[in-house]
Amino acid sequence: MTVAIDVRVPDIGDFSDVAVIEVLVKPGDTVAVEQSLITIESDKASMEIPSSHAGVVRELKVAVGDKVNEGTLILRLDAAGAAAADAAPAKPAGTPAAAPAAAGPTASAAPAAAASAPSAPKVAAAAPVARGPAGAPASAAGIGGDTVCDLLVLGAGPGGYSAAFRAADLGLKVVLVERYKTLGGVCLNVGCIPSKAMLHVAAVIDEVAHFGTLGVDFGAPSVDAAKLVAHKNKVVTRLTGGLAQMAKMRKVTVVTGSGRFSDANHVVVDLAAGGTTTIGFARAVIAAGSEAVKLPFMPKDDPRVVTSTGALELPVRPKRMLIVGGGIIGLEMGTVYSTLGARLDVVEMLDGLMQGADRDLVKVWQKLNAPRFDNILLKTKTVSAEARADGILVKFEGEGALKEQVYDLVLQAVGRAPNGRRIGAEAAGVNVDERGFVPVDIQMRTNVAHIFAVGDIVGQPMLEHKAVHEAHVAAEVAAGEQLGDEKLAKAAFDARVIPSVAYTDPEIAWVGITEDEAKARGVKVKKGLFPWTASGRAIANGRDEGFTKLLFDEASHAIVGGGIVGTHAGDMIGEIALAIEMGADAVDIGKTIHPHPTLGESIGLAAEAFEGTCTDLPPVRR
């Protein structure tokens, strides 16, 4: 007897009214379980919807252009012929390929299977583990645990989810452990992304303030702090929700809880929902990140004392704010609070703000931002803080003139500490240094052959874009060893340079050797500099305070570094990084035609200035 089966759209996350862009089968086709039936596309991603049953298509219920949701009827199957379908699960010849995902590499998308697949059965006892290349387990076979996987990733920040997704794309069974309820780590949840959402708002407010001189008056802004925080949260939710959906599409199992190693092939997770579970793995990637350093003498549980995480919630609207630490994070958040009306003090133990960048770049920023600050205390140390009814009383020691001051808000921005000592690494035999960093080689491998580490936890610079590239290397090496793919197994992290950006106003971006570093190391370089006072676009924008600087090897004229200060500097520094990676010289860059009028053309013009061929600057003295 023929049995009719309804096949419906499974759980597709928080998406609704998603458009059908392809129908991959027709009436009369024989389909297998997991065979793709339709392709749908939202504003975030494209995905194929698989069949939950095998059979012969009796009737299609959707067409291209239809909008579908969870539970929408796709088609009816006749169960007759299911045996034949199971024997031939491949798509019929000529079946269209899936549309590429909007974000990230295309994966076989089966949200239903990812959401409802049962966890792996418990394995009674761990059998001896076969070893693959470099002493790593050949596979997860024989490894005990409530769940067993090819690759376990501990931490779901940019490094963690990138490692998990890349490994899944290469065919590994992946489990991703994250202590927070959403993926994305510090960067997406309480770091890079939400801070940029706030900085964008501050930049627009500051920009509008200058338009009165141009004949356009918008009036004084009215800020609704609750709505501003809601906007920031919406940005975060959109991105973290997209990550959750991509994890489903790749069939990456996400376990929410705090993980710690129990031995070299197992992690015990204290589940957020209660209880524990043990995950056995053939290989692992540690991506446990870092956390903001808190000064021991600062008042605890006082909303007037925050790290960057707390500052993003706008807990108070201060009139006077102290930034402890003159680095990028503190000065970015200071920009936001200053635009919202706060007067700023900053205290820094070293002799300058934004250490790492050349002083000539920082000087431009400091001149433009001087009106935000009442005091910049250099070579000065914060020694105590006391919570009082009228504010936080802070005392200082050093060359700064101030001895003590009362503030409405104190931002601790004195750096980040790696979480290497919070994950039970010693139980797995993984070395952790005295500061909490996990040493790795160029393949991101720890001293334990089958355990890798990426991101903040492996050392400076603690930057998202570094973590992602490290993660791809770790995932490829792990997959290559397990799958016997020699090319993948030889992957290595060999970046020549890693760019840095301060998203202040103006932005400061630099990459490669700096001019200050070259002097200190005795490296002979020469520079080409193009001032934005000669840039038509910068002048038209009313933002000509910046400049673009390129550093070239004195002998070969190959580019070795560069820096930009000005609006959108961070958007342009990638070209200089690419030029260094490709071994370009000044002629290569100068003769590359850049569009006009743009800020980006200042890179080509700086190279011309180095060669003495720039016609947008006064002639070089002979």
PDB file of N, CA and C in Angstrom, residues 484-552:
ATOM      1  N   GLY A 484      43.840  12.451   5.867  1.00  0.00           N
ATOM      2  CA  GLY A 484      44.957  12.022   5.033  1.00  0.00           C
ATOM      3  C   GLY A 484      45.240  12.956   3.876  1.00  0.00           C
ATOM      4  N   ASP A 485      44.885  14.229   4.022  1.00  0.00           N
ATOM      5  CA  ASP A 485      45.106  15.223   2.984  1.00  0.00           C
ATOM      6  C   ASP A 485      46.420  15.940   3.297  1.00  0.00           C
ATOM      7  N   GLU A 486      47.464  15.609   2.573  1.00  0.00           N
ATOM      8  CA  GLU A 486      48.797  16.126   2.873  1.00  0.00           C
ATOM      9  C   GLU A 486      48.874  17.634   2.724  1.00  0.00           C
ATOM     10  N   LYS A 487      48.183  18.186   1.716  1.00  0.00           N
ATOM     11  CA  LYS A 487      48.235  19.629   1.498  1.00  0.00           C
ATOM     12  C   LYS A 487      47.640  20.383   2.677  1.00  0.00           C
ATOM     13  N   LEU A 488      46.460  19.957   3.143  1.00  0.00           N
ATOM     14  CA  LEU A 488      45.850  20.606   4.290  1.00  0.00           C
ATOM     15  C   LEU A 488      46.719  20.447   5.536  1.00  0.00           C
ATOM     16  N   ALA A 489      47.296  19.279   5.709  1.00  0.00           N
ATOM     17  CA  ALA A 489      48.089  18.997   6.909  1.00  0.00           C
ATOM     18  C   ALA A 489      49.336  19.868   6.994  1.00  0.00           C
ATOM     19  N   LYS A 490      49.733  20.484   5.891  1.00  0.00           N
ATOM     20  CA  LYS A 490      50.923  21.334   5.876  1.00  0.00           C
ATOM     21  C   LYS A 490      50.591  22.815   6.054  1.00  0.00           C
ATOM     22  N   ALA A 491      49.314  23.149   6.294  1.00  0.00           N
ATOM     23  CA  ALA A 491      48.938  24.555   6.479  1.00  0.00           C
ATOM     24  C   ALA A 491      49.732  25.163   7.625  1.00  0.00           C
ATOM     25  N   ALA A 492      50.040  26.456   7.512  1.00  0.00           N
ATOM     26  CA  ALA A 492      50.806  27.143   8.555  1.00  0.00           C
ATOM     27  C   ALA A 492      50.429  28.617   8.580  1.00  0.00           C
ATOM     28  N   PHE A 493      50.546  29.222   9.753  1.00  0.00           N
ATOM     29  CA  PHE A 493      50.274  30.653   9.904  1.00  0.00           C
ATOM     30  C   PHE A 493      51.566  31.408   9.625  1.00  0.00           C
ATOM     31  N   ASP A 494      51.633  32.020   8.450  1.00  0.00           N
ATOM     32  CA  ASP A 494      52.884  32.665   8.031  1.00  0.00           C
ATOM     33  C   ASP A 494      52.668  34.102   7.588  1.00  0.00           C
ATOM     34  N   ALA A 495      51.716  34.793   8.239  1.00  0.00           N
ATOM     35  CA  ALA A 495      51.453  36.192   7.887  1.00  0.00           C
ATOM     36  C   ALA A 495      52.693  37.040   8.158  1.00  0.00           C
ATOM     37  N   ARG A 496      53.050  37.871   7.190  1.00  0.00           N
ATOM     38  CA  ARG A 496      54.171  38.785   7.405  1.00  0.00           C
ATOM     39  C   ARG A 496      53.802  39.890   8.380  1.00  0.00           C
ATOM     40  N   VAL A 497      52.591  40.387   8.258  1.00  0.00           N
ATOM     41  CA  VAL A 497      52.171  41.534   9.076  1.00  0.00           C
ATOM     42  C   VAL A 497      50.720  41.361   9.511  1.00  0.00           C
ATOM     43  N   ILE A 498      50.365  42.046  10.593  1.00  0.00           N
ATOM     44  CA  ILE A 498      48.989  42.060  11.102  1.00  0.00           C
ATOM     45  C   ILE A 498      48.622  43.519  11.373  1.00  0.00           C
ATOM     46  N   PRO A 499      47.647  44.059  10.677  1.00  0.00           N
ATOM     47  CA  PRO A 499      47.309  45.475  10.856  1.00  0.00           C
ATOM     48  C   PRO A 499      46.618  45.747  12.189  1.00  0.00           C
ATOM     49  N   SER A 500      46.779  46.972  12.679  1.00  0.00           N
ATOM     50  CA  SER A 500      46.105  47.435  13.895  1.00  0.00           C
ATOM     51  C   SER A 500      45.322  48.697  13.566  1.00  0.00           C
ATOM     52  N   VAL A 501      44.178  48.866  14.234  1.00  0.00           N
ATOM     53  CA  VAL A 501      43.335  50.036  13.990  1.00  0.00           C
ATOM     54  C   VAL A 501      42.777  50.551  15.311  1.00  0.00           C
ATOM     55  N   ALA A 502      42.845  51.851  15.504  1.00  0.00           N
ATOM     56  CA  ALA A 502      42.132  52.528  16.593  1.00  0.00           C
ATOM     57  C   ALA A 502      40.932  53.214  15.960  1.00  0.00           C
ATOM     58  N   TYR A 503      39.715  52.794  16.359  1.00  0.00           N
ATOM     59  CA  TYR A 503      38.499  53.335  15.743  1.00  0.00           C
ATOM     60  C   TYR A 503      38.031  54.591  16.482  1.00  0.00           C
ATOM     61  N   THR A 504      38.983  55.446  16.757  1.00  0.00           N
ATOM     62  CA  THR A 504      38.689  56.743  17.352  1.00  0.00           C
ATOM     63  C   THR A 504      38.308  57.701  16.218  1.00  0.00           C
ATOM     64  N   ASP A 505      38.197  58.968  16.535  1.00  0.00           N
ATOM     65  CA  ASP A 505      37.944  59.968  15.498  1.00  0.00           C
ATOM     66  C   ASP A 505      38.978  61.084  15.655  1.00  0.00           C
ATOM     67  N   PRO A 506      39.952  61.192  14.721  1.00  0.00           N
ATOM     68  CA  PRO A 506      40.105  60.377  13.524  1.00  0.00           C
ATOM     69  C   PRO A 506      40.654  58.983  13.855  1.00  0.00           C
ATOM     70  N   GLU A 507      40.443  58.056  12.929  1.00  0.00           N
ATOM     71  CA  GLU A 507      40.982  56.717  13.096  1.00  0.00           C
ATOM     72  C   GLU A 507      42.502  56.728  12.892  1.00  0.00           C
ATOM     73  N   ILE A 508      43.168  55.795  13.546  1.00  0.00           N
ATOM     74  CA  ILE A 508      44.598  55.583  13.352  1.00  0.00           C
ATOM     75  C   ILE A 508      44.795  54.122  12.978  1.00  0.00           C
ATOM     76  N   ALA A 509      45.516  53.861  11.900  1.00  0.00           N
ATOM     77  CA  ALA A 509      45.753  52.489  11.458  1.00  0.00           C
ATOM     78  C   ALA A 509      47.212  52.352  11.043  1.00  0.00           C
ATOM     79  N   TRP A 510      47.787  51.216  11.381  1.00  0.00           N
ATOM     80  CA  TRP A 510      49.186  51.000  10.997  1.00  0.00           C
ATOM     81  C   TRP A 510      49.437  49.510  10.787  1.00  0.00           C
ATOM     82  N   VAL A 511      50.486  49.202  10.029  1.00  0.00           N
ATOM     83  CA  VAL A 511      50.812  47.808   9.728  1.00  0.00           C
ATOM     84  C   VAL A 511      52.295  47.714   9.406  1.00  0.00           C
ATOM     85  N   GLY A 512      52.897  46.577   9.723  1.00  0.00           N
ATOM     86  CA  GLY A 512      54.322  46.397   9.459  1.00  0.00           C
ATOM     87  C   GLY A 512      55.174  47.150  10.457  1.00  0.00           C
ATOM     88  N   ILE A 513      56.404  47.394  10.106  1.00  0.00           N
ATOM     89  CA  ILE A 513      57.310  48.111  10.998  1.00  0.00           C
ATOM     90  C   ILE A 513      56.891  49.571  11.075  1.00  0.00           C
ATOM     91  N   THR A 514      56.957  50.145  12.262  1.00  0.00           N
ATOM     92  CA  THR A 514      56.655  51.565  12.419  1.00  0.00           C
ATOM     93  C   THR A 514      57.952  52.361  12.327  1.00  0.00           C
ATOM     94  N   GLU A 515      57.817  53.653  12.146  1.00  0.00           N
ATOM     95  CA  GLU A 515      59.002  54.509  12.059  1.00  0.00           C
ATOM     96  C   GLU A 515      59.760  54.518  13.382  1.00  0.00           C
ATOM     97  N   ASP A 516      59.032  54.566  14.491  1.00  0.00           N
ATOM     98  CA  ASP A 516      59.674  54.539  15.801  1.00  0.00           C
ATOM     99  C   ASP A 516      60.409  53.218  16.017  1.00  0.00           C
ATOM    100  N   GLU A 517      59.788  52.121  15.603  1.00  0.00           N
ATOM    101  CA  GLU A 517      60.406  50.805  15.759  1.00  0.00           C
ATOM    102  C   GLU A 517      61.657  50.680  14.902  1.00  0.00           C
ATOM    103  N   ALA A 518      61.590  51.196  13.682  1.00  0.00           N
ATOM    104  CA  ALA A 518      62.748  51.134  12.786  1.00  0.00           C
ATOM    105  C   ALA A 518      63.937  51.869  13.397  1.00  0.00           C
ATOM    106  N   LYS A 519      63.677  53.038  13.990  1.00  0.00           N
ATOM    107  CA  LYS A 519      64.760  53.793  14.626  1.00  0.00           C
ATOM    108  C   LYS A 519      65.351  53.010  15.789  1.00  0.00           C
ATOM    109  N   ALA A 520      64.477  52.412  16.598  1.00  0.00           N
ATOM    110  CA  ALA A 520      64.948  51.682  17.772  1.00  0.00           C
ATOM    111  C   ALA A 520      65.765  50.455  17.384  1.00  0.00           C
ATOM    112  N   ARG A 521      65.406  49.818  16.269  1.00  0.00           N
ATOM    113  CA  ARG A 521      66.085  48.590  15.839  1.00  0.00           C
ATOM    114  C   ARG A 521      67.239  48.847  14.876  1.00  0.00           C
ATOM    115  N   GLY A 522      67.416  50.086  14.474  1.00  0.00           N
ATOM    116  CA  GLY A 522      68.470  50.403  13.525  1.00  0.00           C
ATOM    117  C   GLY A 522      68.182  49.949  12.112  1.00  0.00           C
ATOM    118  N   VAL A 523      66.902  49.786  11.777  1.00  0.00           N
ATOM    119  CA  VAL A 523      66.505  49.398  10.423  1.00  0.00           C
ATOM    120  C   VAL A 523      66.453  50.653   9.556  1.00  0.00           C
ATOM    121  N   LYS A 524      67.128  50.610   8.415  1.00  0.00           N
ATOM    122  CA  LYS A 524      67.195  51.789   7.556  1.00  0.00           C
ATOM    123  C   LYS A 524      65.989  51.832   6.620  1.00  0.00           C
ATOM    124  N   VAL A 525      65.124  52.808   6.873  1.00  0.00           N
ATOM    125  CA  VAL A 525      63.937  52.995   6.046  1.00  0.00           C
ATOM    126  C   VAL A 525      63.848  54.445   5.615  1.00  0.00           C
ATOM    127  N   LYS A 526      63.118  54.647   4.530  1.00  0.00           N
ATOM    128  CA  LYS A 526      62.760  55.992   4.092  1.00  0.00           C
ATOM    129  C   LYS A 526      61.254  56.033   3.896  1.00  0.00           C
ATOM    130  N   LYS A 527      60.680  57.233   4.025  1.00  0.00           N
ATOM    131  CA  LYS A 527      59.233  57.302   3.962  1.00  0.00           C
ATOM    132  C   LYS A 527      58.746  58.180   2.822  1.00  0.00           C
ATOM    133  N   GLY A 528      57.557  57.839   2.401  1.00  0.00           N
ATOM    134  CA  GLY A 528      56.803  58.689   1.496  1.00  0.00           C
ATOM    135  C   GLY A 528      55.557  59.126   2.235  1.00  0.00           C
ATOM    136  N   LEU A 529      55.290  60.415   2.285  1.00  0.00           N
ATOM    137  CA  LEU A 529      54.167  60.921   3.074  1.00  0.00           C
ATOM    138  C   LEU A 529      53.305  61.826   2.210  1.00  0.00           C
ATOM    139  N   PHE A 530      51.999  61.588   2.270  1.00  0.00           N
ATOM    140  CA  PHE A 530      51.068  62.448   1.545  1.00  0.00           C
ATOM    141  C   PHE A 530      50.103  63.077   2.548  1.00  0.00           C
ATOM    142  N   PRO A 531      50.194  64.417   2.744  1.00  0.00           N
ATOM    143  CA  PRO A 531      49.298  65.098   3.686  1.00  0.00           C
ATOM    144  C   PRO A 531      47.904  65.249   3.079  1.00  0.00           C
ATOM    145  N   TRP A 532      46.894  65.062   3.917  1.00  0.00           N
ATOM    146  CA  TRP A 532      45.532  65.161   3.402  1.00  0.00           C
ATOM    147  C   TRP A 532      45.108  66.604   3.134  1.00  0.00           C
ATOM    148  N   THR A 533      45.947  67.561   3.488  1.00  0.00           N
ATOM    149  CA  THR A 533      45.661  68.936   3.106  1.00  0.00           C
ATOM    150  C   THR A 533      45.779  69.116   1.597  1.00  0.00           C
ATOM    151  N   ALA A 534      46.359  68.096   0.926  1.00  0.00           N
ATOM    152  CA  ALA A 534      46.445  68.124  -0.532  1.00  0.00           C
ATOM    153  C   ALA A 534      45.477  67.135  -1.174  1.00  0.00           C
ATOM    154  N   SER A 535      44.589  66.539  -0.366  1.00  0.00           N
ATOM    155  CA  SER A 535      43.608  65.574  -0.882  1.00  0.00           C
ATOM    156  C   SER A 535      42.288  66.268  -1.150  1.00  0.00           C
ATOM    157  N   GLY A 536      41.856  66.236  -2.396  1.00  0.00           N
ATOM    158  CA  GLY A 536      40.585  66.867  -2.743  1.00  0.00           C
ATOM    159  C   GLY A 536      39.421  66.276  -1.974  1.00  0.00           C
ATOM    160  N   ARG A 537      39.412  64.961  -1.794  1.00  0.00           N
ATOM    161  CA  ARG A 537      38.304  64.324  -1.088  1.00  0.00           C
ATOM    162  C   ARG A 537      38.297  64.712   0.389  1.00  0.00           C
ATOM    163  N   ALA A 538      39.482  64.733   1.021  1.00  0.00           N
ATOM    164  CA  ALA A 538      39.552  65.097   2.430  1.00  0.00           C
ATOM    165  C   ALA A 538      39.107  66.540   2.647  1.00  0.00           C
ATOM    166  N   ILE A 539      39.515  67.425   1.742  1.00  0.00           N
ATOM    167  CA  ILE A 539      39.119  68.833   1.860  1.00  0.00           C
ATOM    168  C   ILE A 539      37.607  68.967   1.680  1.00  0.00           C
ATOM    169  N   ALA A 540      37.066  68.261   0.689  1.00  0.00           N
ATOM    170  CA  ALA A 540      35.618  68.315   0.448  1.00  0.00           C
ATOM    171  C   ALA A 540      34.845  67.785   1.648  1.00  0.00           C
ATOM    172  N   ASN A 541      35.415  66.805   2.334  1.00  0.00           N
ATOM    173  CA  ASN A 541      34.766  66.244   3.516  1.00  0.00           C
ATOM    174  C   ASN A 541      34.929  67.112   4.758  1.00  0.00           C
ATOM    175  N   GLY A 542      35.779  68.125   4.648  1.00  0.00           N
ATOM    176  CA  GLY A 542      36.067  68.946   5.816  1.00  0.00           C
ATOM    177  C   GLY A 542      36.904  68.214   6.843  1.00  0.00           C
ATOM    178  N   ARG A 543      37.677  67.216   6.409  1.00  0.00           N
ATOM    179  CA  ARG A 543      38.487  66.409   7.315  1.00  0.00           C
ATOM    180  C   ARG A 543      39.881  66.216   6.733  1.00  0.00           C
ATOM    181  N   ASP A 544      40.629  67.296   6.662  1.00  0.00           N
ATOM    182  CA  ASP A 544      41.951  67.233   6.035  1.00  0.00           C
ATOM    183  C   ASP A 544      43.083  67.212   7.063  1.00  0.00           C
ATOM    184  N   GLU A 545      42.756  66.819   8.309  1.00  0.00           N
ATOM    185  CA  GLU A 545      43.785  66.838   9.350  1.00  0.00           C
ATOM    186  C   GLU A 545      44.766  65.670   9.245  1.00  0.00           C
ATOM    187  N   GLY A 546      44.433  64.649   8.465  1.00  0.00           N
ATOM    188  CA  GLY A 546      45.221  63.425   8.461  1.00  0.00           C
ATOM    189  C   GLY A 546      46.334  63.375   7.434  1.00  0.00           C
ATOM    190  N   PHE A 547      46.985  62.219   7.382  1.00  0.00           N
ATOM    191  CA  PHE A 547      48.001  61.972   6.354  1.00  0.00           C
ATOM    192  C   PHE A 547      48.193  60.470   6.187  1.00  0.00           C
ATOM    193  N   THR A 548      48.823  60.100   5.097  1.00  0.00           N
ATOM    194  CA  THR A 548      49.165  58.705   4.800  1.00  0.00           C
ATOM    195  C   THR A 548      50.678  58.608   4.680  1.00  0.00           C
ATOM    196  N   LYS A 549      51.248  57.640   5.374  1.00  0.00           N
ATOM    197  CA  LYS A 549      52.702  57.478   5.411  1.00  0.00           C
ATOM    198  C   LYS A 549      53.060  56.051   5.031  1.00  0.00           C
ATOM    199  N   LEU A 550      53.994  55.900   4.108  1.00  0.00           N
ATOM    200  CA  LEU A 550      54.509  54.587   3.718  1.00  0.00           C
ATOM    201  C   LEU A 550      55.995  54.526   4.039  1.00  0.00           C
ATOM    202  N   LEU A 551      56.438  53.379   4.542  1.00  0.00           N
ATOM    203  CA  LEU A 551      57.848  53.172   4.869  1.00  0.00           C
ATOM    204  C   LEU A 551      58.431  52.122   3.934  1.00  0.00           C
ATOM    205  N   PHE A 552      59.577  52.456   3.327  1.00  0.00           N
ATOM    206  CA  PHE A 552      60.223  51.578   2.354  1.00  0.00           C
ATOM    207  C   PHE A 552      61.645  51.243   2.811  1.00  0.00           C
TER     208      PHE A 552
END
